[in-house]
């Protein structure tokens, strides 16, 4: 069964450094997402991406965050100048084939655990 | 505004007991989708079920069953004859028409511990 893959599984970064989290969504999906889960808390929506542009973003997704789909397969989340509070599990998800965003439920990658020191 | 409430923070049962995880949602839309995801100790999110607002039929999949009641805005999840491998955090989530991107709004999660 096709799956969403994320790399790395764990990233340790010094505060103030830039970090890029990578994701390969399911190939025929059209909608891509990033979510965040601070340890012990619920999963929170960060941003959705469709047709090569951001379609929606949450209040969490401020100017230090950016997303990109540099080629036909990868989907990246960049965090500039990381802060301690950015420490969390970051999940990539993809969904929605032709026929609309609800055509396929969102499938999540295994997550990248980001630790800011 | 959309909201998902999972009032049970933690549940502990003994193996083979049945357990029901509650989920109450809020939305102004008539078209919406409800989901359950499982997060085992390893951390990944595993999709379990999606239900649309026009389909109130209950669903059973092996030991899992879901009870969707629009009248009470609830989408509860029952595990029959629980097993130790069912120990995980379970999240209920909502996606509605307020977002045309299909974003999910998650509840706080219920931690289920199944003891042998």
GROMACS .gro file of C-alpha atoms in nm:
model
  233
    1UNK     CA    1   0.000   0.000   0.000
    2UNK     CA    2   0.139   0.344  -0.091
    3UNK     CA    3   0.251   0.552   0.203
    4UNK     CA    4   0.377   0.894   0.298
    5UNK     CA    5   0.745   0.894   0.387
    6UNK     CA    6   0.922   1.151   0.601
    7UNK     CA    7   1.290   1.216   0.662
    8UNK     CA    8   1.465   1.240   0.893
    9UNK     CA    9   1.285   1.052   1.168
   10UNK     CA   10   1.463   1.260   1.431
   11UNK     CA   11   1.635   1.598   1.392
   12UNK     CA   12   1.833   1.771   1.662
   13UNK     CA   13   1.915   2.136   1.595
   14UNK     CA   14   2.061   2.427   1.786
   15UNK     CA   15   1.827   2.715   1.857
   16UNK     CA   16   1.851   2.979   1.587
   17UNK     CA   17   1.945   2.733   1.315
   18UNK     CA   18   1.739   2.660   1.007
   19UNK     CA   19   1.588   2.316   0.959
   20UNK     CA   20   1.423   2.149   0.661
   21UNK     CA   21   1.187   1.859   0.708
   22UNK     CA   22   1.122   1.645   0.406
   23UNK     CA   23   0.822   1.447   0.293
   24UNK     CA   24   0.732   1.234  -0.007
   25UNK     CA   25   0.352   1.229  -0.033
   26UNK     CA   26   0.152   0.952  -0.198
   27UNK     CA   27   0.208   0.998  -0.569
   28UNK     CA   28  -0.146   1.050  -0.699
   29UNK     CA   29  -0.257   1.275  -0.413
   30UNK     CA   30  -0.314   1.642  -0.482
   31UNK     CA   31  -0.335   1.797  -0.136
   32UNK     CA   32  -0.043   1.812   0.104
   33UNK     CA   33  -0.035   1.912   0.467
   34UNK     CA   34   0.192   1.970   0.762
   35UNK     CA   35   0.075   1.920   1.117
   36UNK     CA   36   0.253   1.960   1.448
   37UNK     CA   37   0.220   1.772   1.774
   38UNK     CA   38   0.392   1.910   2.081
   39UNK     CA   39   0.474   1.626   2.321
   40UNK     CA   40   0.164   1.503   2.500
   41UNK     CA   41  -0.069   1.739   2.317
   42UNK     CA   42  -0.308   1.716   2.027
   43UNK     CA   43  -0.219   1.727   1.661
   44UNK     CA   44  -0.245   2.081   1.519
   45UNK     CA   45  -0.284   2.190   1.158
   46UNK     CA   46  -0.005   2.409   1.022
   47UNK     CA   47  -0.054   2.446   0.648
   48UNK     CA   48  -0.215   2.295   0.341
   49UNK     CA   49  -0.073   2.306  -0.009
   50UNK     CA   50  -0.251   2.255  -0.339
   51UNK     CA   51  -0.166   2.331  -0.699
   52UNK     CA   52   0.181   2.451  -0.600
   53UNK     CA   53   0.067   2.710  -0.352
   54UNK     CA   54  -0.042   2.744   0.006
   55UNK     CA   55  -0.419   2.703   0.024
   56UNK     CA   56  -0.460   2.757   0.397
   57UNK     CA   57  -0.240   2.820   0.699
   58UNK     CA   58  -0.296   2.840   1.070
   59UNK     CA   59  -0.191   3.107   1.316
   60UNK     CA   60   0.102   2.888   1.411
   61UNK     CA   61   0.241   2.909   1.058
   62UNK     CA   62   0.410   3.246   1.088
   63UNK     CA   63   0.693   3.402   0.887
   64UNK     CA   64   0.952   3.161   1.020
   65UNK     CA   65   0.781   2.875   0.838
   66UNK     CA   66   0.772   2.806   0.467
   67UNK     CA   67   0.676   2.515   0.246
   68UNK     CA   68   0.789   2.411  -0.095
   69UNK     CA   69   0.736   2.142  -0.350
   70UNK     CA   70   1.067   2.168  -0.531
   71UNK     CA   71   1.000   1.879  -0.769
   72UNK     CA   72   0.725   1.636  -0.853
   73UNK     CA   73   0.771   1.423  -0.545
   74UNK     CA   74   0.910   1.609  -0.245
   75UNK     CA   75   0.724   1.841  -0.011
   76UNK     CA   76   0.934   2.031   0.243
   77UNK     CA   77   0.876   2.236   0.555
   78UNK     CA   78   1.144   2.489   0.639
   79UNK     CA   79   1.174   2.652   0.977
   80UNK     CA   80   1.406   2.952   0.986
   81UNK     CA   81   1.576   3.053   1.309
   82UNK     CA   82   1.430   2.776   1.522
   83UNK     CA   83   1.309   2.839   1.877
   84UNK     CA   84   1.287   2.607   2.174
   85UNK     CA   85   0.909   2.597   2.140
   86UNK     CA   86   0.942   2.454   1.790
   87UNK     CA   87   1.036   2.122   1.948
   88UNK     CA   88   0.760   1.884   1.843
   89UNK     CA   89   0.668   1.597   1.618
   90UNK     CA   90   0.596   1.722   1.266
   91UNK     CA   91   0.367   1.516   1.050
   92UNK     CA   92   0.329   1.537   0.676
   93UNK     CA   93   0.001   1.416   0.525
   94UNK     CA   94  -0.144   1.386   0.179
   95UNK     CA   95  -0.493   1.328   0.047
   96UNK     CA   96  -0.746   1.407  -0.221
   97UNK     CA   97  -0.718   1.268  -0.565
   98UNK     CA   98  -0.913   1.391  -0.864
   99UNK     CA   99  -1.270   1.455  -0.758
  100UNK     CA  100  -1.196   1.676  -0.466
  101UNK     CA  101  -1.017   1.706  -0.140
  102UNK     CA  102  -1.245   1.459   0.034
  103UNK     CA  103  -1.200   1.188  -0.223
  104UNK     CA  104  -0.930   1.024  -0.019
  105UNK     CA  105  -0.875   1.044   0.355
  106UNK     CA  106  -0.553   1.199   0.471
  107UNK     CA  107  -0.270   0.957   0.520
  108UNK     CA  108   0.009   1.058   0.751
  109UNK     CA  109   0.380   0.992   0.747
  110UNK     CA  110   0.554   0.853   1.053
  111UNK     CA  111   0.661   1.201   1.159
  112UNK     CA  112   0.986   1.382   1.222
  113UNK     CA  113   1.070   1.444   1.585
  114UNK     CA  114   1.235   1.785   1.600
  115UNK     CA  115   1.438   1.867   1.910
  116UNK     CA  116   1.568   2.221   1.952
  117UNK     CA  117   1.855   2.262   2.198
  118UNK     CA  118  -1.640   2.727   1.484
  119UNK     CA  119  -1.525   2.371   1.455
  120UNK     CA  120  -1.429   2.180   1.763
  121UNK     CA  121  -1.370   1.821   1.864
  122UNK     CA  122  -1.394   1.713   2.227
  123UNK     CA  123  -1.265   1.388   2.364
  124UNK     CA  124  -1.357   1.416   2.727
  125UNK     CA  125  -1.179   1.097   2.833
  126UNK     CA  126  -0.813   1.175   2.882
  127UNK     CA  127  -0.709   0.827   2.986
  128UNK     CA  128  -0.884   0.492   3.002
  129UNK     CA  129  -0.742   0.177   3.152
  130UNK     CA  130  -0.901  -0.163   3.095
  131UNK     CA  131  -0.805  -0.523   3.138
  132UNK     CA  132  -0.756  -0.734   2.828
  133UNK     CA  133  -1.077  -0.874   2.677
  134UNK     CA  134  -1.289  -0.595   2.816
  135UNK     CA  135  -1.491  -0.383   2.577
  136UNK     CA  136  -1.412  -0.012   2.577
  137UNK     CA  137  -1.581   0.290   2.419
  138UNK     CA  138  -1.399   0.608   2.334
  139UNK     CA  139  -1.620   0.915   2.315
  140UNK     CA  140  -1.601   1.193   2.058
  141UNK     CA  141  -1.826   1.499   2.041
  142UNK     CA  142  -1.791   1.749   1.761
  143UNK     CA  143  -1.913   2.098   1.677
  144UNK     CA  144  -1.963   2.238   1.331
  145UNK     CA  145  -2.205   2.472   1.158
  146UNK     CA  146  -2.177   2.288   0.830
  147UNK     CA  147  -2.414   2.024   0.706
  148UNK     CA  148  -2.139   1.854   0.509
  149UNK     CA  149  -1.846   1.729   0.708
  150UNK     CA  150  -1.625   1.428   0.764
  151UNK     CA  151  -1.527   1.257   1.085
  152UNK     CA  152  -1.218   1.047   1.138
  153UNK     CA  153  -1.048   0.829   1.393
  154UNK     CA  154  -0.673   0.787   1.403
  155UNK     CA  155  -0.463   0.562   1.625
  156UNK     CA  156  -0.123   0.673   1.755
  157UNK     CA  157   0.070   0.379   1.900
  158UNK     CA  158   0.371   0.433   2.128
  159UNK     CA  159   0.596   0.441   1.822
  160UNK     CA  160   0.433   0.774   1.732
  161UNK     CA  161   0.289   0.737   1.385
  162UNK     CA  162  -0.073   0.824   1.305
  163UNK     CA  163  -0.271   0.535   1.166
  164UNK     CA  164  -0.595   0.606   0.981
  165UNK     CA  165  -0.884   0.395   1.110
  166UNK     CA  166  -1.206   0.529   0.961
  167UNK     CA  167  -1.369   0.818   0.776
  168UNK     CA  168  -1.740   0.886   0.792
  169UNK     CA  169  -1.931   1.158   0.605
  170UNK     CA  170  -2.216   1.351   0.759
  171UNK     CA  171  -2.477   1.195   0.532
  172UNK     CA  172  -2.399   0.841   0.630
  173UNK     CA  173  -2.522   0.761   0.978
  174UNK     CA  174  -2.488   0.389   0.942
  175UNK     CA  175  -2.281   0.235   1.212
  176UNK     CA  176  -1.975   0.051   1.094
  177UNK     CA  177  -1.802  -0.259   1.218
  178UNK     CA  178  -1.455  -0.371   1.123
  179UNK     CA  179  -1.342  -0.675   1.312
  180UNK     CA  180  -1.322  -0.581   1.679
  181UNK     CA  181  -1.374  -0.212   1.599
  182UNK     CA  182  -1.711  -0.043   1.564
  183UNK     CA  183  -1.821   0.315   1.529
  184UNK     CA  184  -2.148   0.476   1.635
  185UNK     CA  185  -2.231   0.801   1.455
  186UNK     CA  186  -2.523   0.999   1.596
  187UNK     CA  187  -2.591   1.338   1.440
  188UNK     CA  188  -2.860   1.413   1.697
  189UNK     CA  189  -2.599   1.424   1.970
  190UNK     CA  190  -2.304   1.525   1.747
  191UNK     CA  191  -2.115   1.220   1.857
  192UNK     CA  192  -1.894   0.969   1.681
  193UNK     CA  193  -1.797   0.710   1.935
  194UNK     CA  194  -1.552   0.427   1.887
  195UNK     CA  195  -1.583   0.087   2.054
  196UNK     CA  196  -1.317  -0.180   2.077
  197UNK     CA  197  -1.458  -0.521   2.159
  198UNK     CA  198  -1.248  -0.776   2.346
  199UNK     CA  199  -0.957  -0.535   2.382
  200UNK     CA  200  -0.600  -0.654   2.344
  201UNK     CA  201  -0.271  -0.523   2.473
  202UNK     CA  202  -0.181  -0.416   2.118
  203UNK     CA  203  -0.475  -0.175   2.127
  204UNK     CA  204  -0.285   0.038   2.378
  205UNK     CA  205  -0.237   0.373   2.208
  206UNK     CA  206  -0.362   0.728   2.190
  207UNK     CA  207  -0.676   0.758   1.982
  208UNK     CA  208  -0.768   1.082   1.810
  209UNK     CA  209  -1.102   1.184   1.670
  210UNK     CA  210  -1.089   1.450   1.399
  211UNK     CA  211  -1.325   1.666   1.194
  212UNK     CA  212  -1.303   1.819   0.849
  213UNK     CA  213  -1.582   2.049   0.735
  214UNK     CA  214  -1.675   2.300   0.470
  215UNK     CA  215  -1.531   2.596   0.657
  216UNK     CA  216  -1.206   2.487   0.501
  217UNK     CA  217  -1.197   2.389   0.136
  218UNK     CA  218  -0.858   2.234   0.189
  219UNK     CA  219  -0.974   1.937   0.394
  220UNK     CA  220  -0.768   2.028   0.700
  221UNK     CA  221  -0.833   1.815   1.006
  222UNK     CA  222  -0.928   1.950   1.346
  223UNK     CA  223  -0.821   1.702   1.610
  224UNK     CA  224  -0.950   1.633   1.956
  225UNK     CA  225  -0.715   1.612   2.250
  226UNK     CA  226  -0.690   1.238   2.222
  227UNK     CA  227  -0.773   0.953   2.458
  228UNK     CA  228  -0.492   0.738   2.592
  229UNK     CA  229  -0.604   0.378   2.612
  230UNK     CA  230  -0.407   0.137   2.824
  231UNK     CA  231  -0.497  -0.229   2.797
  232UNK     CA  232  -0.346  -0.437   3.073
  233UNK     CA  233  -0.285  -0.809   3.038
   0.00000   0.00000   0.00000
